[in-house]
Structure formats: structure tokens, C-alpha cells
């Protein structure tokens, strides 16, 4: 009986990834997607001037336990919080 050899290549966000780094690459792609989504939501809810006065970050040990931290003038933070609710 002949043996069938198959080569499998993994690619995440256009980058080739070895099987040993696949989970980390998926996590990184998910984290980046979350950050891009938050940025888009904040930018759509705030004027450019308001956005420039806002400081934000996403922190957490894993994808299941992320926290969005917002700081800046109270009225801008309130507007930003409303934009990212749900």
C-alpha cells in the first residue's frame, strides 16, 4: 500500500505560521481584531478632538478576561463608554 504524504500550511492574517505557533497566532489575531473594533467604535462616536483627549487600552491575561480602560475628561469618557456598550 502506498503512503500518502500531505503538506499542511497554516496562515493567519496573511502570515505563514508553523503548527507550534498556531494557537498564539490566532490569539494575537483575535486581540488585534478586538482592538481595531474598539478603535473604530470610539472614533465613530467621538470627534477627532475628543478622541485625541481620550486615552484607552485593553488589558487582560487572556481573551476571556479583557478590560477596556478609558481615561480623559468625564464627558468624553461617558460618551466613549456609551459607544462600546454591549
Rosetta silent file (secondary structure, phi, psi, omega in degrees, C-alpha in Angstrom):
SEQUENCE: XXXXXXXXXXXXXXXXXXXXXXXXXXXXXXXXXXXXXXXXXXXXXXXXXXXXXXXXXXXXXXXXXXXXXXXXXXXXXXXXXXXXXX
SCORE:     score description
SCORE:     0.000 S_00000001
   1 L     0.000  134.559  179.111    0.000    0.000    0.000 S_00000001
   2 L   -78.182  150.099  177.294    1.318    3.435   -0.921 S_00000001
   3 L   -97.955  132.736  177.916    1.683    6.150    1.701 S_00000001
   4 L   -94.747  125.558  178.211    0.036    9.469    1.038 S_00000001
   5 L  -107.386  129.391 -178.881    2.035   12.476    2.138 S_00000001
   6 L  -124.785  134.479  176.005    0.194   15.725    2.701 S_00000001
   7 L  -104.836  126.875  178.450    1.734   19.090    3.488 S_00000001
   8 L  -112.973  130.147  177.129   -0.422   21.411    5.533 S_00000001
   9 L  -117.824  136.858  178.378    0.419   25.097    5.797 S_00000001
  10 E  -104.675  139.306  177.850   -1.205   27.434    8.285 S_00000001
  11 E  -138.164  128.243  178.224   -1.760   31.082    7.558 S_00000001
  12 E  -124.960  121.502 -177.539   -3.262   33.626    9.962 S_00000001
  13 L    52.574   40.846  176.517   -3.941   37.150    8.691 S_00000001
  14 L    80.305    1.710 -179.729   -1.736   36.515    5.681 S_00000001
  15 E  -108.626  132.234  176.310    1.252   35.315    7.732 S_00000001
  16 E   -69.093  136.122 -176.929    2.574   31.786    7.493 S_00000001
  17 E  -133.085  135.152  174.053    2.532   30.085   10.874 S_00000001
  18 L   -75.168  158.964 -177.581    4.029   26.781   11.953 S_00000001
  19 H   -59.520  -29.887 -179.700    1.754   24.352   13.766 S_00000001
  20 H   -71.110  -23.247 -178.945    3.576   25.052   17.044 S_00000001
  21 H  -106.681    8.294 -173.995    2.691   28.768   16.866 S_00000001
  22 H   -63.020  -46.436 -178.678   -0.834   28.434   15.512 S_00000001
  23 H   -63.457  -44.360  179.020   -2.714   28.978   18.778 S_00000001
  24 H   -63.165  -39.381  179.605   -0.617   32.022   19.675 S_00000001
  25 H   -65.719  -40.171  177.538   -1.106   33.467   16.185 S_00000001
  26 H   -65.163  -41.805  178.259   -4.892   33.022   16.434 S_00000001
  27 H   -62.419  -43.771  179.346   -4.932   34.672   19.851 S_00000001
  28 H   -63.783  -41.217  178.372   -2.874   37.587   18.546 S_00000001
  29 H   -64.408  -39.809  178.288   -5.168   37.975   15.526 S_00000001
  30 H   -65.878  -43.866  178.694   -8.222   37.956   17.821 S_00000001
  31 H   -60.628  -44.207  179.750   -6.635   40.541   20.152 S_00000001
  32 H   -64.412  -40.734  177.991   -5.780   42.774   17.223 S_00000001
  33 H   -62.234  -40.016  177.953   -9.321   42.438   15.860 S_00000001
  34 H   -64.306  -45.428  179.120  -10.773   43.442   19.231 S_00000001
  35 H   -61.522  -43.877  179.666   -8.503   46.495   19.405 S_00000001
  36 H   -64.244  -38.751  178.170   -9.404   47.537   15.857 S_00000001
  37 H   -64.336  -44.660  179.074  -13.107   47.116   16.623 S_00000001
  38 H   -63.641  -43.440  179.932  -12.841   49.246   19.780 S_00000001
  39 H   -61.347  -44.215  179.798  -10.893   51.935   17.967 S_00000001
  40 H   -62.361  -42.210  179.273  -13.478   52.085   15.167 S_00000001
  41 H   -64.932  -42.212  179.788  -16.338   52.325   17.670 S_00000001
  42 H   -67.305  -44.661 -179.250  -14.613   55.075   19.632 S_00000001
  43 H   -64.691  -33.769 -179.228  -13.641   57.057   16.546 S_00000001
  44 H   -74.534  -23.483 -177.097  -17.189   56.862   15.159 S_00000001
  45 H   -93.561  -19.640 -174.849  -18.690   58.141   18.428 S_00000001
  46 L  -116.817  152.487  171.685  -16.206   60.936   19.132 S_00000001
  47 L   -72.346  161.061  176.838  -14.998   63.940   17.211 S_00000001
  48 H   -56.108  -36.988  178.850  -11.301   63.881   16.282 S_00000001
  49 H   -66.019  -43.807  178.202  -10.666   66.465   19.005 S_00000001
  50 H   -63.044  -44.452 -178.703  -12.488   64.377   21.622 S_00000001
  51 H   -59.695  -38.014 -179.012  -10.673   61.219   20.505 S_00000001
  52 H   -67.453  -19.739  179.391   -7.315   62.969   20.889 S_00000001
  53 H   -93.240   -5.207 -178.095   -8.172   63.715   24.538 S_00000001
  54 L   -97.239  136.587  172.166   -9.101   60.107   25.302 S_00000001
  55 E  -114.513  130.939 -179.295   -6.600   57.530   26.488 S_00000001
  56 E  -143.271  153.233  176.523   -7.637   53.907   26.190 S_00000001
  57 E  -153.200  157.018  175.178   -6.147   50.460   26.471 S_00000001
  58 E  -116.480  125.537 -177.368   -7.275   46.864   26.512 S_00000001
  59 E  -130.570  153.775  175.920   -5.696   44.687   29.171 S_00000001
  60 L   161.732  157.129 -178.972   -6.070   41.130   30.345 S_00000001
  61 L   -77.317  -28.188  179.920   -4.345   37.830   30.840 S_00000001
  62 L  -151.908  173.065 -175.852   -6.402   36.059   28.166 S_00000001
  63 L   -65.329  -23.189 -179.385   -9.119   36.719   25.592 S_00000001
  64 L   -81.211  -13.453 -174.337  -11.882   35.745   28.017 S_00000001
  65 L  -132.798   57.986  179.275  -10.910   38.346   30.608 S_00000001
  66 L   -95.620  146.004  178.620  -10.186   41.596   28.791 S_00000001
  67 E  -126.102  133.379  174.682  -10.849   45.010   30.292 S_00000001
  68 E   -93.682  121.275  178.643  -11.220   48.271   28.402 S_00000001
  69 E  -105.362  125.212  179.692   -9.633   51.141   30.330 S_00000001
  70 E  -121.101  137.851  172.920  -10.731   54.670   29.421 S_00000001
  71 E  -146.109  152.141 -177.859   -9.414   57.939   30.803 S_00000001
  72 L   149.783 -166.890  177.231   -9.831   61.561   29.910 S_00000001
  73 L   -58.257  139.672 -174.379  -12.390   64.296   30.533 S_00000001
  74 H   -51.125  -44.223 -176.381  -15.515   62.872   32.198 S_00000001
  75 H   -68.051  -31.813  177.771  -17.896   63.848   29.387 S_00000001
  76 H   -74.298  -41.755  177.447  -15.672   62.240   26.754 S_00000001
  77 H   -61.470  -42.251  178.515  -15.225   59.068   28.814 S_00000001
  78 H   -61.732  -42.780  179.032  -19.019   58.861   29.281 S_00000001
  79 H   -64.474  -40.834  179.180  -19.554   59.256   25.542 S_00000001
  80 H   -66.387  -42.333  178.445  -16.903   56.596   24.848 S_00000001
  81 H   -60.176  -40.608  179.013  -18.423   54.180   27.375 S_00000001
  82 H   -64.586  -36.733 -178.183  -21.801   54.534   25.673 S_00000001
  83 H   -67.709  -29.339 -175.528  -20.207   53.802   22.286 S_00000001
  84 H  -105.316    6.004  177.999  -18.681   50.498   23.408 S_00000001
  85 L   -60.527  149.070  172.885  -21.596   49.194   25.498 S_00000001
  86 L   107.011    0.000    0.000  -22.874   45.657   24.833 S_00000001
